Amino acid sequence: DAGVIQSPRHEVTEMGQEVTLRCKPISGHNSLFWYRQTMMRGLELLIYFNNNVPIDDSGMPEDRFSAKMPNASFSTLKIQPSEPRDSAVYFCASSLEVRGRGETQYFGPGTRLLVL
Amino acid sequence: AQKVTQAQTEISVVEKEDVTLDCVYETRDTTYYLFWYKQPPSGELVFLIRRNSFDEQNEISGRYSWNFQKSTSSFNFTITASQVVDSAVYFCALNSGGYQKVTFGTGTKLQVIP
């Protein structure tokens, strides 16, 4: 079975440009998570969707970040405009949520973003 | 609030040695879930194990074993007869409160020297 798919795997862009990261969760999973990993801050949850609805976006750094999940098989994380401090590895994860059961999150391979 | 502490930042062992990675957690909930993930140098996060708070039995999977002790709020991970392929960063994580948010520890970097 296919795992979580993320694209692109690597992205190099210049400050001020728009960046769009894409994620396809595991088929049948109903929860999707976007994380950011940096050396300084470790793994941070940015936003969490359940059944395509954003449940918790308290981790989104600022208005430059936005995320959408138009259907159960696709999500995007957009940064506009990008800044050098956004350089990080961005992970998407998915799980099959059964209320209150702390289901396992399965991670994609990540997108390594470098903003120059 | 939930918190995970992995006090060991980096550990180096010689191949074939046993090594234990420590994880201490904090939560006020009686129902919670604990996880370990492995992040090899290639960067992906690989799920290793999930335990719930009602099951304190130790678990063994090949060279890997986990010791869950509620009395000390610990969920330690032991690798027996370590191998170079075990070199990675290992994360302990906690989910509690009936909500899907998972809190990750800061990770322990394990280096197995041949």
PDB file of C-alpha atoms in Angstrom:
ATOM      1  CA  ASP A   1       0.000   0.000   0.000  1.00  0.00           C
ATOM      2  CA  ALA A   2       1.175   3.492  -0.767  1.00  0.00           C
ATOM      3  CA  GLY A   3       2.175   5.587   2.189  1.00  0.00           C
ATOM      4  CA  VAL A   4       1.800   9.320   2.548  1.00  0.00           C
ATOM      5  CA  ILE A   5       3.029  11.054  -0.578  1.00  0.00           C
ATOM      6  CA  GLN A   6       4.550  14.506  -0.528  1.00  0.00           C
ATOM      7  CA  SER A   7       5.776  16.728  -3.313  1.00  0.00           C
ATOM      8  CA  PRO A   8       8.109  18.230  -4.072  1.00  0.00           C
ATOM      9  CA  ARG A   9      10.801  16.463  -2.059  1.00  0.00           C
ATOM     10  CA  HIS A  10      13.106  19.430  -2.303  1.00  0.00           C
ATOM     11  CA  GLU A  11      12.340  23.062  -2.972  1.00  0.00           C
ATOM     12  CA  VAL A  12      14.741  25.953  -3.296  1.00  0.00           C
ATOM     13  CA  THR A  13      13.235  29.370  -3.738  1.00  0.00           C
ATOM     14  CA  GLU A  14      14.033  32.994  -3.252  1.00  0.00           C
ATOM     15  CA  MET A  15      12.683  35.177  -0.514  1.00  0.00           C
ATOM     16  CA  GLY A  16       9.318  36.641  -1.417  1.00  0.00           C
ATOM     17  CA  GLN A  17       8.264  33.817  -3.682  1.00  0.00           C
ATOM     18  CA  GLU A  18       5.181  31.695  -3.129  1.00  0.00           C
ATOM     19  CA  VAL A  19       5.782  28.091  -2.124  1.00  0.00           C
ATOM     20  CA  THR A  20       3.178  25.326  -2.332  1.00  0.00           C
ATOM     21  CA  LEU A  21       3.727  21.967  -0.688  1.00  0.00           C
ATOM     22  CA  ARG A  22       1.479  19.050  -1.525  1.00  0.00           C
ATOM     23  CA  CYS A  23       0.353  15.969   0.336  1.00  0.00           C
ATOM     24  CA  LYS A  24      -1.655  12.882  -0.463  1.00  0.00           C
ATOM     25  CA  PRO A  25      -2.632  10.979   2.702  1.00  0.00           C
ATOM     26  CA  ILE A  26      -2.981   7.240   3.014  1.00  0.00           C
ATOM     27  CA  SER A  27      -6.209   6.124   1.405  1.00  0.00           C
ATOM     28  CA  GLY A  28      -8.969   5.726   3.981  1.00  0.00           C
ATOM     29  CA  HIS A  29      -7.346   7.946   6.581  1.00  0.00           C
ATOM     30  CA  ASN A  30      -9.531  10.772   7.846  1.00  0.00           C
ATOM     31  CA  SER A  31      -6.999  12.941   9.659  1.00  0.00           C
ATOM     32  CA  LEU A  32      -4.135  14.900   8.170  1.00  0.00           C
ATOM     33  CA  PHE A  33      -1.363  16.820   9.879  1.00  0.00           C
ATOM     34  CA  TRP A  34       1.259  19.289   8.705  1.00  0.00           C
ATOM     35  CA  TYR A  35       4.454  19.528  10.748  1.00  0.00           C
ATOM     36  CA  ARG A  36       7.586  21.588  10.465  1.00  0.00           C
ATOM     37  CA  GLN A  37      10.956  20.344  11.677  1.00  0.00           C
ATOM     38  CA  THR A  38      13.932  22.600  12.425  1.00  0.00           C
ATOM     39  CA  MET A  39      17.013  22.127  14.517  1.00  0.00           C
ATOM     40  CA  MET A  40      16.011  24.957  16.816  1.00  0.00           C
ATOM     41  CA  ARG A  41      12.369  24.058  17.415  1.00  0.00           C
ATOM     42  CA  GLY A  42      12.185  20.348  16.671  1.00  0.00           C
ATOM     43  CA  LEU A  43       8.908  18.964  15.352  1.00  0.00           C
ATOM     44  CA  GLU A  44       6.047  21.433  15.472  1.00  0.00           C
ATOM     45  CA  LEU A  45       2.449  20.761  14.540  1.00  0.00           C
ATOM     46  CA  LEU A  46       1.260  23.469  12.187  1.00  0.00           C
ATOM     47  CA  ILE A  47      -2.301  22.379  11.437  1.00  0.00           C
ATOM     48  CA  TYR A  48      -4.557  19.379  11.795  1.00  0.00           C
ATOM     49  CA  PHE A  49      -7.520  18.417   9.595  1.00  0.00           C
ATOM     50  CA  ASN A  50     -10.217  15.902  10.351  1.00  0.00           C
ATOM     51  CA  ASN A  51     -12.591  14.876   7.557  1.00  0.00           C
ATOM     52  CA  ASN A  52     -11.135  17.717   5.461  1.00  0.00           C
ATOM     53  CA  VAL A  53     -12.016  20.340   8.081  1.00  0.00           C
ATOM     54  CA  PRO A  54      -9.278  22.293   9.864  1.00  0.00           C
ATOM     55  CA  ILE A  55      -9.560  21.478  13.559  1.00  0.00           C
ATOM     56  CA  ASP A  56      -6.515  23.160  15.030  1.00  0.00           C
ATOM     57  CA  ASP A  57      -4.389  25.731  13.225  1.00  0.00           C
ATOM     58  CA  SER A  58      -2.876  27.277  16.324  1.00  0.00           C
ATOM     59  CA  GLY A  59       0.563  26.186  15.198  1.00  0.00           C
ATOM     60  CA  MET A  60       0.489  28.119  11.946  1.00  0.00           C
ATOM     61  CA  PRO A  61       3.222  30.713  12.401  1.00  0.00           C
ATOM     62  CA  GLU A  62       1.526  33.689  10.825  1.00  0.00           C
ATOM     63  CA  ASP A  63      -0.721  34.842   8.041  1.00  0.00           C
ATOM     64  CA  ARG A  64       1.873  34.009   5.453  1.00  0.00           C
ATOM     65  CA  PHE A  65       1.022  30.354   5.991  1.00  0.00           C
ATOM     66  CA  SER A  66      -2.203  28.782   4.782  1.00  0.00           C
ATOM     67  CA  ALA A  67      -3.381  25.211   4.370  1.00  0.00           C
ATOM     68  CA  LYS A  68      -6.265  23.646   2.531  1.00  0.00           C
ATOM     69  CA  MET A  69      -7.751  20.209   2.182  1.00  0.00           C
ATOM     70  CA  PRO A  70     -10.247  20.315  -0.675  1.00  0.00           C
ATOM     71  CA  ASN A  71     -10.889  16.578  -0.545  1.00  0.00           C
ATOM     72  CA  ALA A  72      -9.936  13.471   1.377  1.00  0.00           C
ATOM     73  CA  SER A  73      -6.974  12.692  -0.817  1.00  0.00           C
ATOM     74  CA  PHE A  74      -5.190  16.013  -1.158  1.00  0.00           C
ATOM     75  CA  SER A  75      -3.879  18.854   0.956  1.00  0.00           C
ATOM     76  CA  THR A  76      -1.670  21.854   0.347  1.00  0.00           C
ATOM     77  CA  LEU A  77       0.434  24.058   2.554  1.00  0.00           C
ATOM     78  CA  LYS A  78       1.205  27.434   1.054  1.00  0.00           C
ATOM     79  CA  ILE A  79       3.702  30.048   2.154  1.00  0.00           C
ATOM     80  CA  GLN A  80       3.309  33.481   0.631  1.00  0.00           C
ATOM     81  CA  PRO A  81       5.608  35.350   0.702  1.00  0.00           C
ATOM     82  CA  SER A  82       8.365  33.011   1.806  1.00  0.00           C
ATOM     83  CA  GLU A  83      11.190  34.131   4.083  1.00  0.00           C
ATOM     84  CA  PRO A  84      14.586  32.571   4.883  1.00  0.00           C
ATOM     85  CA  ARG A  85      13.364  31.626   8.370  1.00  0.00           C
ATOM     86  CA  ASP A  86      10.802  29.348   6.753  1.00  0.00           C
ATOM     87  CA  SER A  87      13.611  27.030   5.686  1.00  0.00           C
ATOM     88  CA  ALA A  88      12.843  23.660   7.262  1.00  0.00           C
ATOM     89  CA  VAL A  89      11.621  20.169   6.534  1.00  0.00           C
ATOM     90  CA  TYR A  90       7.855  20.048   6.232  1.00  0.00           C
ATOM     91  CA  PHE A  91       6.165  16.761   6.976  1.00  0.00           C
ATOM     92  CA  CYS A  92       2.672  15.637   6.233  1.00  0.00           C
ATOM     93  CA  ALA A  93       1.174  12.802   8.274  1.00  0.00           C
ATOM     94  CA  SER A  94      -2.141  10.989   8.241  1.00  0.00           C
ATOM     95  CA  SER A  95      -4.094   8.722  10.568  1.00  0.00           C
ATOM     96  CA  LEU A  96      -7.410   6.969  10.864  1.00  0.00           C
ATOM     97  CA  GLU A  97      -9.038   8.709  13.764  1.00  0.00           C
ATOM     98  CA  VAL A  98     -11.415   6.867  16.022  1.00  0.00           C
ATOM     99  CA  ARG A  99     -12.630   9.256  18.671  1.00  0.00           C
ATOM    100  CA  GLY A 100     -10.317   9.430  21.618  1.00  0.00           C
ATOM    101  CA  ARG A 101      -8.091   6.556  20.587  1.00  0.00           C
ATOM    102  CA  GLY A 102      -4.789   8.290  19.867  1.00  0.00           C
ATOM    103  CA  GLU A 103      -4.259   6.666  16.529  1.00  0.00           C
ATOM    104  CA  THR A 104      -0.854   6.312  14.963  1.00  0.00           C
ATOM    105  CA  GLN A 105       0.238   9.037  12.600  1.00  0.00           C
ATOM    106  CA  TYR A 106       2.103   7.875   9.510  1.00  0.00           C
ATOM    107  CA  PHE A 107       4.497  10.363   8.016  1.00  0.00           C
ATOM    108  CA  GLY A 108       5.405  11.212   4.475  1.00  0.00           C
ATOM    109  CA  PRO A 109       9.029  11.572   3.369  1.00  0.00           C
ATOM    110  CA  GLY A 110       8.991  15.322   3.930  1.00  0.00           C
ATOM    111  CA  THR A 111       9.717  18.354   1.776  1.00  0.00           C
ATOM    112  CA  ARG A 112      13.043  20.035   2.402  1.00  0.00           C
ATOM    113  CA  LEU A 113      12.511  23.755   1.822  1.00  0.00           C
ATOM    114  CA  LEU A 114      15.317  26.244   1.450  1.00  0.00           C
ATOM    115  CA  VAL A 115      14.452  29.918   1.103  1.00  0.00           C
ATOM    116  CA  LEU A 116      17.376  32.034  -0.043  1.00  0.00           C
TER     117      LEU A 116
ATOM    118  CA  ALA B   1      -0.849  20.014  29.154  1.00  0.00           C
ATOM    119  CA  GLN B   2       1.319  17.215  27.909  1.00  0.00           C
ATOM    120  CA  LYS B   3       5.093  17.044  27.849  1.00  0.00           C
ATOM    121  CA  VAL B   4       7.737  14.571  26.718  1.00  0.00           C
ATOM    122  CA  THR B   5      11.317  14.695  27.915  1.00  0.00           C
ATOM    123  CA  GLN B   6      14.174  12.886  26.239  1.00  0.00           C
ATOM    124  CA  ALA B   7      17.110  13.913  28.355  1.00  0.00           C
ATOM    125  CA  GLN B   8      19.716  12.123  26.257  1.00  0.00           C
ATOM    126  CA  THR B   9      20.615  14.347  23.356  1.00  0.00           C
ATOM    127  CA  GLU B  10      23.206  12.077  21.790  1.00  0.00           C
ATOM    128  CA  ILE B  11      24.434   8.573  22.532  1.00  0.00           C
ATOM    129  CA  SER B  12      27.310   6.704  20.942  1.00  0.00           C
ATOM    130  CA  VAL B  13      27.766   2.966  21.304  1.00  0.00           C
ATOM    131  CA  VAL B  14      29.958   0.383  19.684  1.00  0.00           C
ATOM    132  CA  GLU B  15      28.250  -2.124  17.468  1.00  0.00           C
ATOM    133  CA  LYS B  16      26.735  -5.091  19.337  1.00  0.00           C
ATOM    134  CA  GLU B  17      26.353  -3.153  22.546  1.00  0.00           C
ATOM    135  CA  ASP B  18      22.919  -2.766  24.113  1.00  0.00           C
ATOM    136  CA  VAL B  19      21.552   0.758  24.452  1.00  0.00           C
ATOM    137  CA  THR B  20      18.537   2.238  26.233  1.00  0.00           C
ATOM    138  CA  LEU B  21      16.866   5.461  25.176  1.00  0.00           C
ATOM    139  CA  ASP B  22      14.967   7.197  27.932  1.00  0.00           C
ATOM    140  CA  CYS B  23      11.581   8.859  27.674  1.00  0.00           C
ATOM    141  CA  VAL B  24       9.684  10.567  30.477  1.00  0.00           C
ATOM    142  CA  TYR B  25       6.231  11.963  29.922  1.00  0.00           C
ATOM    143  CA  GLU B  26       3.761  14.201  31.724  1.00  0.00           C
ATOM    144  CA  THR B  27       0.011  14.211  31.392  1.00  0.00           C
ATOM    145  CA  ARG B  28      -2.974  14.639  33.671  1.00  0.00           C
ATOM    146  CA  ASP B  29      -5.127  12.302  31.640  1.00  0.00           C
ATOM    147  CA  THR B  30      -5.690   8.704  32.632  1.00  0.00           C
ATOM    148  CA  THR B  31      -6.070   7.625  29.018  1.00  0.00           C
ATOM    149  CA  TYR B  32      -3.105   8.353  26.818  1.00  0.00           C
ATOM    150  CA  TYR B  33      -0.940   6.850  24.109  1.00  0.00           C
ATOM    151  CA  LEU B  34       2.798   6.684  23.739  1.00  0.00           C
ATOM    152  CA  PHE B  35       4.792   6.285  20.554  1.00  0.00           C
ATOM    153  CA  TRP B  36       8.328   5.852  19.339  1.00  0.00           C
ATOM    154  CA  TYR B  37       9.489   6.963  15.912  1.00  0.00           C
ATOM    155  CA  LYS B  38      12.816   6.522  14.168  1.00  0.00           C
ATOM    156  CA  GLN B  39      14.328   9.141  11.877  1.00  0.00           C
ATOM    157  CA  PRO B  40      17.302   7.705   9.970  1.00  0.00           C
ATOM    158  CA  PRO B  41      19.796   9.963   8.191  1.00  0.00           C
ATOM    159  CA  SER B  42      17.608   9.820   5.073  1.00  0.00           C
ATOM    160  CA  GLY B  43      15.096  11.950   6.975  1.00  0.00           C
ATOM    161  CA  GLU B  44      11.812  10.093   6.968  1.00  0.00           C
ATOM    162  CA  LEU B  45       9.937   9.414  10.198  1.00  0.00           C
ATOM    163  CA  VAL B  46       9.261   5.745  10.730  1.00  0.00           C
ATOM    164  CA  PHE B  47       6.674   4.531  13.218  1.00  0.00           C
ATOM    165  CA  LEU B  48       7.984   1.901  15.642  1.00  0.00           C
ATOM    166  CA  ILE B  49       5.432   1.327  18.378  1.00  0.00           C
ATOM    167  CA  ARG B  50       2.223   2.588  19.981  1.00  0.00           C
ATOM    168  CA  ARG B  51       1.151   1.750  23.536  1.00  0.00           C
ATOM    169  CA  ASN B  52      -1.911   2.795  25.489  1.00  0.00           C
ATOM    170  CA  SER B  53      -1.930   3.734  29.140  1.00  0.00           C
ATOM    171  CA  PHE B  54      -3.865   0.645  30.173  1.00  0.00           C
ATOM    172  CA  ASP B  55      -1.316  -1.818  28.883  1.00  0.00           C
ATOM    173  CA  GLU B  56       1.881  -1.862  30.914  1.00  0.00           C
ATOM    174  CA  GLN B  57       3.218  -5.073  29.499  1.00  0.00           C
ATOM    175  CA  ASN B  58       6.668  -4.778  28.073  1.00  0.00           C
ATOM    176  CA  GLU B  59       6.929  -5.421  24.381  1.00  0.00           C
ATOM    177  CA  ILE B  60       9.657  -7.055  22.370  1.00  0.00           C
ATOM    178  CA  SER B  61      10.079  -6.946  18.621  1.00  0.00           C
ATOM    179  CA  GLY B  62      13.266  -8.594  17.469  1.00  0.00           C
ATOM    180  CA  ARG B  63      16.162  -6.591  18.877  1.00  0.00           C
ATOM    181  CA  TYR B  64      13.830  -3.824  20.046  1.00  0.00           C
ATOM    182  CA  SER B  65      12.078  -3.782  23.407  1.00  0.00           C
ATOM    183  CA  TRP B  66      10.039  -1.221  25.276  1.00  0.00           C
ATOM    184  CA  ASN B  67       9.609  -0.811  29.028  1.00  0.00           C
ATOM    185  CA  PHE B  68       6.492   1.119  30.028  1.00  0.00           C
ATOM    186  CA  GLN B  69       6.286   2.087  33.710  1.00  0.00           C
ATOM    187  CA  LYS B  70       3.383   4.273  34.800  1.00  0.00           C
ATOM    188  CA  SER B  71       4.824   4.615  38.303  1.00  0.00           C
ATOM    189  CA  THR B  72       7.746   6.585  36.920  1.00  0.00           C
ATOM    190  CA  SER B  73       5.974   7.976  33.836  1.00  0.00           C
ATOM    191  CA  SER B  74       8.571   6.419  31.609  1.00  0.00           C
ATOM    192  CA  PHE B  75       8.507   4.602  28.305  1.00  0.00           C
ATOM    193  CA  ASN B  76      12.062   3.527  27.612  1.00  0.00           C
ATOM    194  CA  PHE B  77      13.342   1.899  24.458  1.00  0.00           C
ATOM    195  CA  THR B  78      16.143  -0.658  24.393  1.00  0.00           C
ATOM    196  CA  ILE B  79      18.041  -1.880  21.365  1.00  0.00           C
ATOM    197  CA  THR B  80      19.856  -5.131  21.952  1.00  0.00           C
ATOM    198  CA  ALA B  81      23.021  -5.946  20.022  1.00  0.00           C
ATOM    199  CA  SER B  82      22.991  -2.617  18.218  1.00  0.00           C
ATOM    200  CA  GLN B  83      23.864  -2.401  14.557  1.00  0.00           C
ATOM    201  CA  VAL B  84      25.112   0.432  12.381  1.00  0.00           C
ATOM    202  CA  VAL B  85      21.689   0.577  10.710  1.00  0.00           C
ATOM    203  CA  ASP B  86      20.224   1.573  14.070  1.00  0.00           C
ATOM    204  CA  SER B  87      21.998   4.921  13.806  1.00  0.00           C
ATOM    205  CA  ALA B  88      19.208   7.483  13.737  1.00  0.00           C
ATOM    206  CA  VAL B  89      17.339  10.038  15.783  1.00  0.00           C
ATOM    207  CA  TYR B  90      14.645   8.444  17.907  1.00  0.00           C
ATOM    208  CA  PHE B  91      11.593  10.377  19.015  1.00  0.00           C
ATOM    209  CA  CYS B  92       9.237   9.553  21.847  1.00  0.00           C
ATOM    210  CA  ALA B  93       5.741  11.043  21.559  1.00  0.00           C
ATOM    211  CA  LEU B  94       2.583  11.365  23.636  1.00  0.00           C
ATOM    212  CA  ASN B  95      -1.078  11.747  22.769  1.00  0.00           C
ATOM    213  CA  SER B  96      -3.674  12.363  25.465  1.00  0.00           C
ATOM    214  CA  GLY B  97      -6.980  14.046  26.039  1.00  0.00           C
ATOM    215  CA  GLY B  98      -9.001  12.379  23.295  1.00  0.00           C
ATOM    216  CA  TYR B  99      -7.573  14.724  20.728  1.00  0.00           C
ATOM    217  CA  GLN B 100      -5.233  13.828  17.928  1.00  0.00           C
ATOM    218  CA  LYS B 101      -2.477  16.293  18.761  1.00  0.00           C
ATOM    219  CA  VAL B 102       0.777  14.496  19.486  1.00  0.00           C
ATOM    220  CA  THR B 103       3.581  16.032  21.504  1.00  0.00           C
ATOM    221  CA  PHE B 104       7.042  14.946  20.447  1.00  0.00           C
ATOM    222  CA  GLY B 105      10.173  14.867  22.532  1.00  0.00           C
ATOM    223  CA  THR B 106      13.297  16.566  21.287  1.00  0.00           C
ATOM    224  CA  GLY B 107      14.786  13.285  20.120  1.00  0.00           C
ATOM    225  CA  THR B 108      17.865  11.242  20.970  1.00  0.00           C
ATOM    226  CA  LYS B 109      20.530  10.873  18.322  1.00  0.00           C
ATOM    227  CA  LEU B 110      22.012   7.388  18.416  1.00  0.00           C
ATOM    228  CA  GLN B 111      25.287   6.679  16.699  1.00  0.00           C
ATOM    229  CA  VAL B 112      26.380   3.077  16.418  1.00  0.00           C
ATOM    230  CA  ILE B 113      30.068   2.816  15.672  1.00  0.00           C
ATOM    231  CA  PRO B 114      31.303  -0.207  13.743  1.00  0.00           C
TER     232      PRO B 114
END
